[in-house]
JSON list of C-alpha atoms in Angstrom, two decimals:
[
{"chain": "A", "resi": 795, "resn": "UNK", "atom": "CA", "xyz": [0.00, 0.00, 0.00]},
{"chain": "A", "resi": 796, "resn": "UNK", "atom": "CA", "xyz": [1.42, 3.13, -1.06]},
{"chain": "A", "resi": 797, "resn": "UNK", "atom": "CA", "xyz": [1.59, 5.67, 2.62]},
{"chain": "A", "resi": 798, "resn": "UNK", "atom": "CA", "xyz": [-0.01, 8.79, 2.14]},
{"chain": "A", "resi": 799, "resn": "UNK", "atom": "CA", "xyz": [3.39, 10.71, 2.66]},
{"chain": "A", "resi": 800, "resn": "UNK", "atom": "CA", "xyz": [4.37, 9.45, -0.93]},
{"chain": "A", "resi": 801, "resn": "UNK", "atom": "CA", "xyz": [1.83, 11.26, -2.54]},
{"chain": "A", "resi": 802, "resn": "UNK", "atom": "CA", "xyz": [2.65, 14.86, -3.72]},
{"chain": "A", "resi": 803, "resn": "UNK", "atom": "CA", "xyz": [1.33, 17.54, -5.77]},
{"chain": "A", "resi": 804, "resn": "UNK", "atom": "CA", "xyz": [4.99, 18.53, -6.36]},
{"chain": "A", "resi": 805, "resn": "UNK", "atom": "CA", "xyz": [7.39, 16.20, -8.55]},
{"chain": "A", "resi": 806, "resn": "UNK", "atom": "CA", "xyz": [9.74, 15.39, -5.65]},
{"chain": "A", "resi": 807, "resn": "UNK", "atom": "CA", "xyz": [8.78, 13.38, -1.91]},
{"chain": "A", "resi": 808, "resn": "UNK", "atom": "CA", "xyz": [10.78, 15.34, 0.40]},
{"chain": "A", "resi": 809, "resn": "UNK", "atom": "CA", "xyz": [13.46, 12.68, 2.29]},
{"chain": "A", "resi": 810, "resn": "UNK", "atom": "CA", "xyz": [13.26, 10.57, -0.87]},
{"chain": "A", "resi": 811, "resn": "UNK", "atom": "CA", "xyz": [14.98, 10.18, -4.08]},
{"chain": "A", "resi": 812, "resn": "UNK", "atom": "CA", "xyz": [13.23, 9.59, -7.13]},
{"chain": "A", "resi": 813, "resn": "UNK", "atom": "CA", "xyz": [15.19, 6.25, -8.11]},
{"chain": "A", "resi": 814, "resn": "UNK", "atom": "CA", "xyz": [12.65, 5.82, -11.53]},
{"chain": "A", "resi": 815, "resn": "UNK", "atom": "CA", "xyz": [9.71, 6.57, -13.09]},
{"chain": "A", "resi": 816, "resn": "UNK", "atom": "CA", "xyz": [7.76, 4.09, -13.61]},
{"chain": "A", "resi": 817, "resn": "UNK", "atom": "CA", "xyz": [4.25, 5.35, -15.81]},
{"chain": "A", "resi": 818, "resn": "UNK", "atom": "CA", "xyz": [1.70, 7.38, -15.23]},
{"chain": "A", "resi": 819, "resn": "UNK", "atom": "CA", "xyz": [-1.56, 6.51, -12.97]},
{"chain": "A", "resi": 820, "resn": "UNK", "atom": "CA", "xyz": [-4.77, 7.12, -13.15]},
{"chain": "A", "resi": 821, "resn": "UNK", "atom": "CA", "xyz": [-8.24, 6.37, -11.15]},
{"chain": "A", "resi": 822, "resn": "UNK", "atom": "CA", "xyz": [-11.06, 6.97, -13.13]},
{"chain": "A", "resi": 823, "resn": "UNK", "atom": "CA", "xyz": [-14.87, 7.33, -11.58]},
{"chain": "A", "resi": 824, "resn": "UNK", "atom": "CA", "xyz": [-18.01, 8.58, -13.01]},
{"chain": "A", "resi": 825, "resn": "UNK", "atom": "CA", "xyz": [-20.86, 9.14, -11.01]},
{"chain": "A", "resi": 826, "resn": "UNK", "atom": "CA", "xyz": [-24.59, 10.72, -11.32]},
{"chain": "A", "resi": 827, "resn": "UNK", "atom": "CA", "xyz": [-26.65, 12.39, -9.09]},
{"chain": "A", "resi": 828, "resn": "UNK", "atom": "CA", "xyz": [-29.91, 10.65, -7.97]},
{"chain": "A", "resi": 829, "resn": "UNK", "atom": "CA", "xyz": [-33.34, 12.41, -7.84]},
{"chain": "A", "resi": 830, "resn": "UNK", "atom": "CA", "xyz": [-33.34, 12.72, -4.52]},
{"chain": "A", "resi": 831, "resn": "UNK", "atom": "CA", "xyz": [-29.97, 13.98, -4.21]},
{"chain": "A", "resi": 832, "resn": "UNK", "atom": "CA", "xyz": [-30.92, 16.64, -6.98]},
{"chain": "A", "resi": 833, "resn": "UNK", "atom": "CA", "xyz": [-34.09, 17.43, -4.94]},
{"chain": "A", "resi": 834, "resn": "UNK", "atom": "CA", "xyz": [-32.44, 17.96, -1.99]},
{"chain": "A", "resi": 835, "resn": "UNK", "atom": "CA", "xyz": [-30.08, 20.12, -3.69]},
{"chain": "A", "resi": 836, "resn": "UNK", "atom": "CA", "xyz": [-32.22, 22.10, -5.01]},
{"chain": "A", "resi": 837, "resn": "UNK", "atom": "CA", "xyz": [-34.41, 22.80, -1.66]},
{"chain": "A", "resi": 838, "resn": "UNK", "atom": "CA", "xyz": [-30.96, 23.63, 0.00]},
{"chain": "A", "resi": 839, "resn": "UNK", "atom": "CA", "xyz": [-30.08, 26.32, -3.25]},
{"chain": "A", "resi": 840, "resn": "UNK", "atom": "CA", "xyz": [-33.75, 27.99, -1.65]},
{"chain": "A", "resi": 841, "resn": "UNK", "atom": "CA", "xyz": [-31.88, 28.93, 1.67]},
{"chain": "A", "resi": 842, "resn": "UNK", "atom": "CA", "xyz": [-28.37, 29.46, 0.15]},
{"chain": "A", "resi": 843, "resn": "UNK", "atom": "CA", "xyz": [-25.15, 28.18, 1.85]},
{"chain": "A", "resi": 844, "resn": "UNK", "atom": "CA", "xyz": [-23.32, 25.34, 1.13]},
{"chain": "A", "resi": 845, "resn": "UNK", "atom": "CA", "xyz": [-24.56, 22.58, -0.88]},
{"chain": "A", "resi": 846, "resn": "UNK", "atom": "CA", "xyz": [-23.66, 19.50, 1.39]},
{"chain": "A", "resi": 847, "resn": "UNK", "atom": "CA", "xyz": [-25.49, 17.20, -0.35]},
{"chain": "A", "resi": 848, "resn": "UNK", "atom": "CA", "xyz": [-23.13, 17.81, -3.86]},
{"chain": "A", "resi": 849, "resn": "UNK", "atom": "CA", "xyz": [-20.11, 18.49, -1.34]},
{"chain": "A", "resi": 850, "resn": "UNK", "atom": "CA", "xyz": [-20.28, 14.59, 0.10]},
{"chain": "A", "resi": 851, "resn": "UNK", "atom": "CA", "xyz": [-21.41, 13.49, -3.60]},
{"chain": "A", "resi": 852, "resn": "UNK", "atom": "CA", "xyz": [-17.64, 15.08, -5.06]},
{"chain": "A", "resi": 853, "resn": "UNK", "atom": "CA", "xyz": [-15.92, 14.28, -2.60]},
{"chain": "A", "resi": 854, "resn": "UNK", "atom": "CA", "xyz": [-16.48, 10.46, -2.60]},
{"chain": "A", "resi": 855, "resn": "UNK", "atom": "CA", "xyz": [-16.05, 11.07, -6.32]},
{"chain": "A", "resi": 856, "resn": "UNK", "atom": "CA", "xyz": [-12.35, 12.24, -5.92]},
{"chain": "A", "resi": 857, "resn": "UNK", "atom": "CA", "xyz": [-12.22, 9.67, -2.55]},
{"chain": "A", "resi": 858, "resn": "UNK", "atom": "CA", "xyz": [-12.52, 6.52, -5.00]},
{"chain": "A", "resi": 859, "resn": "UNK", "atom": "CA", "xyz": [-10.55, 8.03, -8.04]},
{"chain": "A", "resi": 860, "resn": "UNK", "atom": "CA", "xyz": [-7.37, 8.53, -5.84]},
{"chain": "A", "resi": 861, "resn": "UNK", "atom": "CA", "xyz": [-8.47, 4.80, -4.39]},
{"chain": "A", "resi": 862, "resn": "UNK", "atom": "CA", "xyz": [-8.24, 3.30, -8.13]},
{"chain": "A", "resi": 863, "resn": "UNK", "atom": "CA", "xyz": [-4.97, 5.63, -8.92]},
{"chain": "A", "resi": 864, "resn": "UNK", "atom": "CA", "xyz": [-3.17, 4.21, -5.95]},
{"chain": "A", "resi": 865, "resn": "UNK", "atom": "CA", "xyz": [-4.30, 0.55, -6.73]},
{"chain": "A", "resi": 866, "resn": "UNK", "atom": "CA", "xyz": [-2.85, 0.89, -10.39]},
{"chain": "A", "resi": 867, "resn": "UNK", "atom": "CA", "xyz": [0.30, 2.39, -8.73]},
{"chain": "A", "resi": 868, "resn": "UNK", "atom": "CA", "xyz": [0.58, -0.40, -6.84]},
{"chain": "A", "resi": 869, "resn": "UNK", "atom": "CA", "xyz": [0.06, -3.30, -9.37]},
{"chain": "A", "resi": 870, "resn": "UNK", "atom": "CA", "xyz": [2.69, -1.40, -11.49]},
{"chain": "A", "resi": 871, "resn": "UNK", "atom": "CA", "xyz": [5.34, -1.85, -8.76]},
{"chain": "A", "resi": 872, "resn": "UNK", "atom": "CA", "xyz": [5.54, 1.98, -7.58]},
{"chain": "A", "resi": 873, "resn": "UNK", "atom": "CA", "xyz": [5.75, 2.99, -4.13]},
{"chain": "A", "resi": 874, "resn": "UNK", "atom": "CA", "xyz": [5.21, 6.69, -4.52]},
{"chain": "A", "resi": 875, "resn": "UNK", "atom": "CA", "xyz": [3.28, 9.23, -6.85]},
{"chain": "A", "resi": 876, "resn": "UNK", "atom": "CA", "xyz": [4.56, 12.57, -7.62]},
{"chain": "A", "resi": 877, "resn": "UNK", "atom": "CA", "xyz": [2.28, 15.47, -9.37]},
{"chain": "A", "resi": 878, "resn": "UNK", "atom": "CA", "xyz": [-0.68, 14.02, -8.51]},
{"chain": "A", "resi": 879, "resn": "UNK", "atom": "CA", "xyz": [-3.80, 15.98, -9.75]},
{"chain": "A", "resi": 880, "resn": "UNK", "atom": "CA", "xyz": [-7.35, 16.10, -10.01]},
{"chain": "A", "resi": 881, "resn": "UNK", "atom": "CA", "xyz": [-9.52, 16.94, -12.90]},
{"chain": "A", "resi": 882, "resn": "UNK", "atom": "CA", "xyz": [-13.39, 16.63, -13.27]},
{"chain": "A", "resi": 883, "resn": "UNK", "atom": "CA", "xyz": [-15.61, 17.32, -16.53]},
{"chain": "A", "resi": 884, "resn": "UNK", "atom": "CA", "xyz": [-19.59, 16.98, -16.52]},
{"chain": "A", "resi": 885, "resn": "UNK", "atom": "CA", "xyz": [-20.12, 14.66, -19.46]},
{"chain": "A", "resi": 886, "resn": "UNK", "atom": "CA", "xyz": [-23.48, 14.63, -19.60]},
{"chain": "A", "resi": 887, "resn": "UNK", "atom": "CA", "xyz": [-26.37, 16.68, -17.31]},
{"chain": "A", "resi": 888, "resn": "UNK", "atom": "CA", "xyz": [-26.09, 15.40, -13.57]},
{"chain": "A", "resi": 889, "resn": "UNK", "atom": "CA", "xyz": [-23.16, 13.07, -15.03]},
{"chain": "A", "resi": 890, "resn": "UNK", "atom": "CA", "xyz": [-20.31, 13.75, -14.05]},
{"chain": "A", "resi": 891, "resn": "UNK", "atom": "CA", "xyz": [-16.21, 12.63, -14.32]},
{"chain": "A", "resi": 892, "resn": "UNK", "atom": "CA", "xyz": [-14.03, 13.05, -11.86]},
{"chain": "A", "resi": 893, "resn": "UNK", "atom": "CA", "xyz": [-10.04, 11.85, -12.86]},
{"chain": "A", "resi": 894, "resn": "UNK", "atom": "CA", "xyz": [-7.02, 11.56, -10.36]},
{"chain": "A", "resi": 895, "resn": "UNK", "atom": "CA", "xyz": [-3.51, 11.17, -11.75]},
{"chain": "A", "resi": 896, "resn": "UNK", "atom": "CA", "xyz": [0.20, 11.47, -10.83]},
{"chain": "A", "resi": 897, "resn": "UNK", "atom": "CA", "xyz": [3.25, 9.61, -12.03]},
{"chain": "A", "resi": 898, "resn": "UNK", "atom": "CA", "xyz": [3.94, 6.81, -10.42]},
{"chain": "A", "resi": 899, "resn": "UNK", "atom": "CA", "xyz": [7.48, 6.21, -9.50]},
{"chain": "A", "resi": 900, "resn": "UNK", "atom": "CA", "xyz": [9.80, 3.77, -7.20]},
{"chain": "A", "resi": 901, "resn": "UNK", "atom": "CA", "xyz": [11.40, 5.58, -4.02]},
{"chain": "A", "resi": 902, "resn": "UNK", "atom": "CA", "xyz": [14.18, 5.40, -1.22]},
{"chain": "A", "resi": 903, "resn": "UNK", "atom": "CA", "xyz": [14.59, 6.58, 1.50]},
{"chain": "A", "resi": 904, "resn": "UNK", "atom": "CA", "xyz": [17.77, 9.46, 1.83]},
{"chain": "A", "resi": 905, "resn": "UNK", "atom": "CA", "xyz": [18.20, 8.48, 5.03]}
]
């Protein structure tokens, strides 16, 4: 299992050296929102505020596309991911996908 201190946005893991890259990663998820969750929303846009009910949807979203990033990382023999990133596009009305991906790359320790 790849430790979450061998993740980075940047393209270095402080205290490690970068001994190879291996490929890039990816988790890929798409998810819709369900009538109720798009009724709910739209009784919470009434009052204003946050929209919790789209905030736990999107978050799950990028929860489970790091999840299937870090499981290909894995199974390709990497022990770290540098410039990991998010990216989401609606691909269809209440569809939308949400992509995580880094490089994945083999680490050690500098000290």
């Amino acid at each position: 299992m790849i430790e979450r201190n061998m993740i980075a946005t940047a393209y270095e893991l402080p205290g490690y050296r970068i001994e190879r890259s291996v490929e890039v990663a990816r988790g890929i998820i798409v998810r819709s929102r369900s009538i109720v969750g798009v009724l709910g929303a739209s009784l919470q846009t009434i009052f204003g505020g946050k929209l919790s009910l789209y905030t736990s949807l999107y978050e799950r979203a990028r929860q489970d596309a790091c999840e299937r990033m870090l499981a290909q990382a894995e199974g390709l023999g990497a022990n770290g991911i540098i410039g990991m990133r998010y990216d989401a596009t609606e691909i269809a009305r209440g569809i939308t996908e949400v992509l995580c991906y880094g490089t994945a790359v083999h680490a050690t320790s500098l000290h």
